[in-house]
Short mmCIF file of C-alpha atoms and ligand atoms in Angstrom, two decimals:
data_model
loop_
_atom_site.label_atom_id
_atom_site.label_comp_id
_atom_site.label_asym_id
_atom_site.label_seq_id
_atom_site.Cartn_x
_atom_site.Cartn_y
_atom_site.Cartn_z
CA MET L 1 -10.07 -58.98 -8.96
CA ILE L 2 -6.57 -57.57 -9.01
CA LYS L 3 -5.18 -55.78 -5.95
CA LYS L 4 -2.46 -53.15 -6.35
CA THR L 5 -0.77 -50.65 -4.08
CA ILE L 6 0.12 -47.34 -5.69
CA ALA L 7 2.53 -44.90 -4.04
CA VAL L 8 1.14 -41.43 -4.76
CA LEU L 9 3.53 -38.47 -4.65
CA PRO L 10 1.65 -35.27 -5.51
CA GLY L 11 4.73 -33.07 -4.94
CA ASP L 12 4.68 -29.32 -5.54
CA GLY L 13 2.83 -26.59 -7.41
CA VAL L 14 0.01 -27.95 -9.55
CA GLY L 15 1.09 -31.52 -8.70
CA PRO L 16 -1.59 -32.13 -6.01
CA GLU L 17 -4.38 -30.82 -8.28
CA VAL L 18 -3.54 -32.94 -11.31
CA ILE L 19 -2.90 -36.00 -9.14
CA GLU L 20 -6.32 -35.64 -7.53
CA GLU L 21 -7.98 -35.97 -10.94
CA ALA L 22 -5.89 -39.00 -11.92
CA ILE L 23 -6.82 -40.68 -8.61
CA LYS L 24 -10.51 -40.01 -9.29
CA ILE L 25 -10.15 -41.82 -12.57
CA LEU L 26 -8.22 -44.74 -11.09
CA LYS L 27 -10.90 -45.15 -8.42
CA ASN L 28 -13.52 -45.28 -11.12
CA ILE L 29 -11.51 -47.82 -13.11
CA ALA L 30 -11.28 -49.99 -9.99
CA LYS L 31 -15.05 -49.75 -9.52
CA VAL L 32 -15.98 -50.45 -13.14
CA PHE L 33 -13.51 -53.31 -13.66
CA GLY L 34 -13.69 -54.79 -10.15
CA HIS L 35 -10.10 -54.15 -9.05
CA GLU L 36 -8.77 -52.86 -5.77
CA PHE L 37 -6.26 -50.01 -5.77
CA MET L 38 -4.73 -48.90 -2.50
CA PHE L 39 -3.19 -45.42 -2.49
CA GLU L 40 -0.28 -44.60 -0.19
CA TYR L 41 0.50 -40.88 -0.15
CA GLY L 42 4.04 -39.57 0.38
CA LEU L 43 5.93 -36.28 0.43
CA ILE L 44 8.62 -35.30 -2.06
CA GLY L 45 10.24 -32.06 -3.24
CA ALA L 46 9.75 -28.57 -1.80
CA CYS L 47 6.82 -29.61 0.40
CA ALA L 48 9.02 -32.35 1.93
CA ILE L 49 11.87 -29.87 2.52
CA GLU L 50 9.42 -27.54 4.30
CA LYS L 51 8.23 -30.35 6.53
CA ASN L 52 11.48 -32.07 7.51
CA GLY L 53 14.37 -30.64 5.52
CA ASN L 54 14.69 -33.62 3.19
CA PRO L 55 13.42 -33.62 -0.43
CA LEU L 56 13.14 -37.43 -0.35
CA PRO L 57 12.10 -38.59 3.15
CA ASP L 58 12.95 -42.21 4.02
CA GLU L 59 9.32 -43.19 4.45
CA THR L 60 8.56 -41.96 0.91
CA LEU L 61 11.36 -44.08 -0.51
CA VAL L 62 10.27 -47.14 1.47
CA SER L 63 6.66 -46.73 0.36
CA CYS L 64 7.73 -46.40 -3.32
CA LYS L 65 9.97 -49.46 -3.09
CA LYS L 66 7.26 -51.71 -1.79
CA SER L 67 4.47 -50.36 -3.98
CA ASP L 68 3.40 -51.92 -7.28
CA ALA L 69 3.91 -48.55 -9.02
CA VAL L 70 4.48 -44.88 -8.25
CA LEU L 71 2.28 -42.04 -9.51
CA PHE L 72 4.05 -38.71 -9.38
CA GLY L 73 2.78 -35.12 -9.80
CA ALA L 74 5.36 -32.35 -10.16
CA ILE L 75 8.39 -30.95 -8.38
CA GLY L 76 10.06 -27.58 -7.86
CA HIS L 77 9.51 -24.18 -6.31
CA PRO L 78 10.44 -20.69 -7.55
CA LYS L 79 12.04 -19.98 -4.17
CA TYR L 80 14.82 -22.42 -5.09
CA ASP L 81 14.97 -21.43 -8.77
CA LEU L 82 15.70 -17.89 -7.65
CA ASP L 83 18.36 -19.04 -5.21
CA PRO L 84 21.16 -20.85 -7.06
CA LYS L 85 23.09 -21.07 -3.78
CA ALA L 86 20.50 -23.31 -2.07
CA ILE L 87 22.22 -26.60 -1.22
CA ILE L 88 19.08 -28.62 -0.62
CA ARG L 89 16.80 -28.44 -3.68
CA PRO L 90 13.38 -29.97 -4.46
CA GLU L 91 14.55 -31.60 -7.71
CA GLN L 92 17.05 -33.70 -5.75
CA GLY L 93 14.04 -35.60 -4.42
CA LEU L 94 13.02 -36.80 -7.87
CA LEU L 95 16.59 -37.38 -9.06
CA GLN L 96 17.41 -39.49 -5.98
CA LEU L 97 14.18 -41.41 -6.35
CA ARG L 98 14.98 -42.22 -10.00
CA LYS L 99 18.48 -43.32 -9.02
CA LYS L 100 17.48 -45.32 -5.94
CA LEU L 101 14.67 -47.14 -7.74
CA GLY L 102 16.95 -47.71 -10.75
CA LEU L 103 14.47 -46.11 -13.17
CA TYR L 104 16.83 -46.00 -16.13
CA ALA L 105 14.33 -45.93 -18.99
CA ASN L 106 12.13 -42.90 -19.46
CA LEU L 107 9.47 -43.35 -22.14
CA ARG L 108 7.83 -40.20 -23.46
CA PRO L 109 5.30 -40.90 -26.21
CA LEU L 110 3.99 -38.09 -28.39
CA LYS L 111 0.75 -38.54 -30.24
CA ILE L 112 -1.30 -35.76 -31.71
CA PHE L 113 -5.00 -35.38 -31.02
CA PRO L 114 -6.38 -34.46 -34.46
CA GLU L 115 -8.77 -31.95 -32.86
CA LEU L 116 -5.84 -30.11 -31.33
CA VAL L 117 -3.58 -29.63 -34.34
CA ASN L 118 -4.49 -25.96 -34.34
CA SER L 119 -3.13 -25.57 -30.80
CA SER L 120 0.33 -26.26 -32.17
CA PRO L 121 2.29 -23.26 -33.45
CA LEU L 122 3.43 -25.46 -36.33
CA LYS L 123 1.48 -25.84 -39.56
CA ARG L 124 -1.26 -28.44 -39.48
CA GLU L 125 0.27 -30.59 -42.23
CA LYS L 126 3.55 -30.82 -40.32
CA VAL L 127 2.07 -32.15 -37.08
CA PHE L 128 -1.08 -34.11 -37.74
CA CYS L 129 0.61 -37.44 -38.47
CA VAL L 130 3.32 -37.22 -35.81
CA ASP L 131 3.56 -40.38 -33.69
CA LEU L 132 6.86 -40.78 -31.92
CA ILE L 133 8.30 -41.92 -28.62
CA VAL L 134 11.42 -40.64 -26.94
CA VAL L 135 13.42 -43.20 -24.99
CA ARG L 136 15.51 -41.12 -22.60
CA GLU L 137 18.26 -42.65 -20.46
CA LEU L 138 17.36 -41.47 -16.96
CA THR L 139 19.95 -42.47 -14.35
CA GLY L 140 23.26 -41.53 -15.96
CA GLY L 141 25.03 -38.80 -17.89
CA ILE L 142 25.66 -35.28 -16.69
CA TYR L 143 22.74 -35.43 -14.24
CA PHE L 144 24.56 -37.87 -11.99
CA GLY L 145 28.27 -37.80 -12.92
CA THR L 146 30.75 -36.77 -10.24
CA PRO L 147 32.44 -34.51 -9.48
CA GLN L 148 29.74 -31.90 -9.56
CA LYS L 149 31.11 -28.97 -7.63
CA ARG L 150 32.61 -25.51 -7.44
CA ILE L 151 36.35 -24.96 -7.35
CA ASN L 152 38.58 -21.90 -7.50
CA LYS L 153 36.84 -20.24 -4.51
CA GLY L 154 33.47 -20.82 -6.09
CA ASN L 155 34.39 -19.08 -9.32
CA THR L 156 34.61 -22.18 -11.50
CA ALA L 157 32.02 -24.96 -11.70
CA ILE L 158 32.31 -28.58 -12.85
CA ASP L 159 29.69 -31.06 -14.01
CA THR L 160 30.71 -34.48 -15.24
CA CYS L 161 29.09 -36.39 -18.08
CA ILE L 162 29.77 -40.10 -17.72
CA TYR L 163 28.34 -43.19 -19.43
CA SER L 164 29.35 -46.83 -19.37
CA ARG L 165 28.84 -49.30 -22.22
CA LYS L 166 26.56 -51.30 -19.92
CA GLU L 167 24.24 -48.35 -19.33
CA ILE L 168 24.05 -47.62 -23.05
CA ILE L 169 23.35 -51.24 -24.02
CA ARG L 170 20.52 -51.48 -21.49
CA ILE L 171 18.69 -48.37 -22.73
CA ALA L 172 19.38 -49.12 -26.41
CA LYS L 173 17.66 -52.49 -26.01
CA VAL L 174 14.56 -50.76 -24.66
CA ALA L 175 14.45 -48.56 -27.77
CA PHE L 176 14.96 -51.41 -30.25
CA GLU L 177 12.36 -53.61 -28.52
CA LEU L 178 9.84 -50.77 -28.72
CA ALA L 179 10.66 -50.18 -32.38
CA ILE L 180 9.81 -53.81 -33.19
CA LYS L 181 6.21 -53.11 -32.13
CA ARG L 182 6.10 -49.79 -33.98
CA ARG L 183 7.40 -48.53 -37.35
CA LYS L 184 10.80 -50.22 -36.95
CA LYS L 185 12.96 -47.12 -36.96
CA VAL L 186 15.33 -45.89 -34.24
CA THR L 187 16.98 -42.47 -34.38
CA SER L 188 19.81 -42.32 -31.87
CA VAL L 189 20.61 -38.75 -30.86
CA ASP L 190 24.07 -37.74 -29.64
CA LYS L 191 26.82 -35.15 -30.05
CA ALA L 192 29.49 -37.54 -31.27
CA ASN L 193 31.30 -34.83 -33.22
CA VAL L 194 32.26 -33.23 -29.89
CA LEU L 195 31.72 -35.48 -26.85
CA GLU L 196 33.56 -38.69 -25.91
CA THR L 197 30.46 -40.06 -24.10
CA SER L 198 28.56 -39.55 -27.36
CA ARG L 199 31.19 -41.44 -29.35
CA LEU L 200 30.86 -44.38 -26.96
CA TRP L 201 27.08 -43.99 -27.25
CA ARG L 202 27.15 -44.13 -31.06
CA GLU L 203 29.55 -47.09 -31.16
CA THR L 204 27.52 -49.05 -28.59
CA VAL L 205 24.12 -48.35 -30.13
CA SER L 206 25.48 -49.50 -33.51
CA ASP L 207 26.72 -52.73 -31.87
CA VAL L 208 23.35 -53.37 -30.22
CA SER L 209 21.58 -52.75 -33.53
CA ASN L 210 23.29 -55.85 -34.98
CA GLN L 211 20.95 -57.92 -32.80
CA TYR L 212 17.96 -56.18 -34.41
CA PRO L 213 18.37 -56.66 -38.18
CA THR L 214 14.77 -55.63 -38.94
CA ILE L 215 15.17 -52.21 -37.33
CA GLU L 216 16.47 -49.26 -39.31
CA LEU L 217 18.99 -47.27 -37.24
CA HIS L 218 19.89 -43.63 -37.86
CA HIS L 219 22.33 -41.50 -35.90
CA MET L 220 21.66 -37.81 -35.56
CA PHE L 221 23.48 -34.97 -33.81
CA VAL L 222 21.39 -33.34 -31.13
CA ASP L 223 21.49 -29.86 -32.67
CA ASN L 224 20.19 -31.26 -35.94
CA ALA L 225 17.58 -33.32 -34.06
CA ALA L 226 16.30 -30.14 -32.40
CA MET L 227 15.87 -28.64 -35.86
CA GLN L 228 14.39 -31.76 -37.48
CA LEU L 229 11.75 -32.02 -34.73
CA ILE L 230 10.33 -28.72 -35.95
CA LYS L 231 11.11 -29.09 -39.65
CA ASN L 232 9.95 -32.63 -40.26
CA PRO L 233 8.71 -34.28 -37.05
CA SER L 234 6.87 -37.15 -38.73
CA GLN L 235 10.21 -38.69 -39.83
CA PHE L 236 10.69 -39.95 -36.24
CA ASP L 237 9.46 -43.22 -34.77
CA VAL L 238 11.65 -44.08 -31.74
CA ILE L 239 14.15 -41.44 -30.61
CA LEU L 240 16.85 -42.88 -28.37
CA THR L 241 18.94 -40.46 -26.39
CA GLU L 242 20.89 -39.71 -23.23
CA ASN L 243 19.59 -37.99 -20.13
CA MET L 244 20.01 -34.27 -20.74
CA PHE L 245 19.39 -34.31 -24.49
CA GLY L 246 16.17 -36.23 -23.75
CA ASP L 247 15.09 -33.68 -21.17
CA ILE L 248 15.48 -30.84 -23.64
CA LEU L 249 14.09 -32.57 -26.74
CA THR L 250 10.94 -33.78 -24.95
CA ASP L 251 10.02 -30.27 -23.84
CA GLU L 252 10.61 -29.15 -27.42
CA SER L 253 8.52 -31.95 -28.88
CA SER L 254 5.62 -31.21 -26.51
CA VAL L 255 5.02 -28.07 -28.55
CA LEU L 256 4.04 -30.25 -31.51
CA ALA L 257 1.14 -31.67 -29.49
CA GLY L 258 -0.11 -28.20 -28.60
CA SER L 259 0.63 -28.25 -24.87
CA ILE L 260 3.05 -29.85 -22.46
CA GLY L 261 -0.03 -30.42 -20.29
CA LEU L 262 -1.00 -33.36 -22.52
CA LEU L 263 2.11 -35.48 -22.33
CA PRO L 264 2.56 -38.48 -20.03
CA SER L 265 5.65 -40.48 -19.23
CA ALA L 266 6.81 -43.73 -17.71
CA SER L 267 10.13 -44.24 -15.93
CA ILE L 268 10.94 -47.91 -15.77
CA GLY L 269 13.55 -49.97 -13.94
CA GLU L 270 14.16 -53.64 -13.21
CA LYS L 271 11.85 -53.73 -10.18
CA ASN L 272 9.98 -50.45 -9.98
CA ALA L 273 8.24 -47.98 -12.23
CA LEU L 274 7.12 -44.38 -11.84
CA TYR L 275 4.56 -42.51 -13.92
CA GLU L 276 4.47 -38.75 -14.22
CA PRO L 277 3.40 -35.92 -16.51
CA ILE L 278 6.39 -34.40 -18.28
CA HIS L 279 5.42 -30.87 -17.24
CA GLY L 280 6.78 -29.10 -14.18
CA SER L 281 5.19 -27.63 -11.06
CA TYR L 282 3.84 -24.53 -12.85
CA HIS L 283 3.69 -22.54 -9.60
CA LYS L 284 2.26 -19.43 -11.15
CA ASN L 285 -1.04 -21.21 -11.53
CA ALA L 286 -0.96 -23.58 -8.57
CA GLY L 287 -4.20 -23.77 -6.60
CA LYS L 288 -6.14 -21.95 -9.32
CA ASN L 289 -7.88 -24.93 -10.90
CA ILE L 290 -6.31 -24.11 -14.28
CA ALA L 291 -3.71 -26.81 -14.91
CA ASN L 292 -4.42 -29.49 -17.49
CA PRO L 293 -4.78 -32.89 -15.74
CA ILE L 294 -4.64 -34.89 -19.01
CA ALA L 295 -0.86 -35.57 -18.88
CA THR L 296 -1.24 -37.09 -15.40
CA ILE L 297 -4.38 -39.01 -16.34
CA LEU L 298 -2.58 -40.49 -19.37
CA SER L 299 0.39 -41.30 -17.12
CA ALA L 300 -2.01 -43.30 -14.92
CA ALA L 301 -3.13 -45.11 -18.09
CA MET L 302 0.51 -45.93 -18.88
CA MET L 303 0.80 -47.35 -15.34
CA LEU L 304 -2.15 -49.66 -15.93
CA ARG L 305 -0.71 -50.78 -19.26
CA PHE L 306 2.97 -51.30 -18.35
CA SER L 307 2.96 -52.15 -14.65
CA PHE L 308 -0.39 -53.86 -14.18
CA LYS L 309 -0.88 -55.34 -17.67
CA MET L 310 -4.39 -53.87 -17.74
CA GLU L 311 -4.55 -53.09 -21.46
CA ILE L 312 -8.35 -52.72 -21.69
CA GLU L 313 -8.48 -50.47 -18.64
CA ALA L 314 -5.65 -48.33 -20.05
CA ARG L 315 -7.45 -48.05 -23.37
CA THR L 316 -10.65 -47.08 -21.58
CA ILE L 317 -8.87 -44.06 -20.10
CA GLY L 318 -7.32 -43.15 -23.47
CA ASN L 319 -10.74 -43.32 -25.13
CA ALA L 320 -12.39 -41.23 -22.42
CA VAL L 321 -9.75 -38.50 -22.89
CA GLN L 322 -10.24 -38.64 -26.66
CA GLN L 323 -14.02 -38.38 -26.32
CA VAL L 324 -13.83 -35.34 -24.08
CA ILE L 325 -11.53 -33.59 -26.55
CA LYS L 326 -13.72 -34.63 -29.49
CA ARG L 327 -16.72 -33.10 -27.75
CA GLY L 328 -14.87 -29.79 -27.68
CA PHE L 329 -13.96 -29.54 -23.99
CA ARG L 330 -10.65 -27.81 -23.31
CA THR L 331 -8.52 -26.63 -20.42
CA ALA L 332 -7.16 -23.10 -20.92
CA ASP L 333 -3.80 -24.28 -22.33
CA ILE L 334 -5.46 -26.04 -25.29
CA ALA L 335 -8.37 -23.66 -25.91
CA ASP L 336 -8.29 -21.41 -28.96
CA GLN L 337 -10.44 -18.63 -30.37
CA ASN L 338 -12.93 -21.19 -31.72
CA THR L 339 -13.53 -22.82 -28.32
CA GLN L 340 -16.95 -22.00 -26.89
CA LYS L 341 -16.58 -20.22 -23.56
CA GLU L 342 -18.71 -22.76 -21.69
CA LYS L 343 -16.44 -25.57 -22.91
CA ILE L 344 -13.32 -24.17 -21.25
CA LEU L 345 -12.95 -26.28 -18.13
CA GLY L 346 -10.92 -26.09 -14.94
CA THR L 347 -8.68 -28.90 -13.72
CA LYS L 348 -11.44 -30.49 -11.62
CA GLU L 349 -14.16 -30.18 -14.24
CA MET L 350 -11.91 -31.74 -16.88
CA GLY L 351 -11.15 -34.61 -14.50
CA GLU L 352 -14.85 -35.09 -13.81
CA ARG L 353 -15.76 -35.09 -17.52
CA ILE L 354 -13.18 -37.78 -18.19
CA THR L 355 -14.22 -39.82 -15.14
CA GLY L 356 -17.82 -39.69 -16.34
CA LEU L 357 -16.78 -41.51 -19.52
CA ILE L 358 -15.06 -44.42 -17.80
CA LYS L 359 -17.26 -47.30 -18.87
CA PRO L 360 -16.45 -50.83 -20.01
CA LEU L 361 -15.40 -50.75 -23.71
C1 LIG V 1 11.81 -33.80 -16.29
C2 LIG V 1 12.18 -32.66 -15.38
C3 LIG V 1 13.25 -33.12 -14.42
C4 LIG V 1 14.48 -33.49 -15.24
C5 LIG V 1 13.61 -32.11 -13.31
C6 LIG V 1 12.39 -31.69 -12.52
C7 LIG V 1 14.68 -32.64 -12.40
O1 LIG V 1 12.57 -31.56 -16.13
O2 LIG V 1 11.41 -34.86 -15.77
O3 LIG V 1 11.89 -33.64 -17.50
O4 LIG V 1 15.28 -32.62 -15.60
O5 LIG V 1 14.64 -34.68 -15.53
MG1 LIG V 2 12.24 -31.77 -18.23
#
């Protein structure tokens, strides 16, 4: 029996609903495989600001630090999106947590469920063999560079993009190591024709690649990468990129899979790791039992695989999700005109269907 403590941060919007389904599945995994998972709930984001004015309360940080892994829902609230002057913002909770836990490597895999190719706005033949992973640097770049401020009586704003060679080497190694186990191709995305940080990025990634002679390295400008992801997405294996380009390209690439509600992610550091769906808080539909819990459920599977080394258990979750989709069950975001009405499920019902299929392989 393996014992693990998981810090659970449901966050805002649909976060609590999708997290609830992932927890159901983890509890079932524990039961079927004889493990013990302890769940420690914490506040983060808008709900934490409401409660005590701080998007990342100390007790949340402490609980994450001492846990074996963190499972995260979603963050953000329209109240703050509509108020650019707000000084305290929900997203700061997640950004500080990433920084304080040193979660520098964000892995965002994209695999296509063959049954869902028609949910993608792209032609079937373009998307059905896509299998890529984006390795996004997560604790540097323009997200964290200082100064970040207003000057000139508030009429001019500054953000700072900053990267050190050390930060680039560390994330590049993650990408090359992953490529060894995959199709041995890394596409490094930058804007080296314009930005100095990108020129350092390109130079450093090329240097690191010398240690990986079996891996094919390509450099691509981010504007071209945005186009290539739509034009010819199956050319990509591992995409390596900096923080903001990775944020934008992963939302774009989610369209290939049919819905952002399907895509999980892992954010990994030296000591800690956090798992979260790549989608946001989706407030419009919070509390309505509509959101797709699959991204969070697959994030929980990534947690079992990467943090707990429970490969069979992780695969059991992946298979259960596949089975449910194969049997024609859909949440609203992935239903189409061919979906039978009675097979369109709510968040809870989708979670229950998947849980019901958690059996030893
Ligand atoms: C993501 C999100 C976050 C980011 C926000 C919520 C701060 O968009 O994880 O992709 O920009 O990194
Ligand atoms: Mg994003």
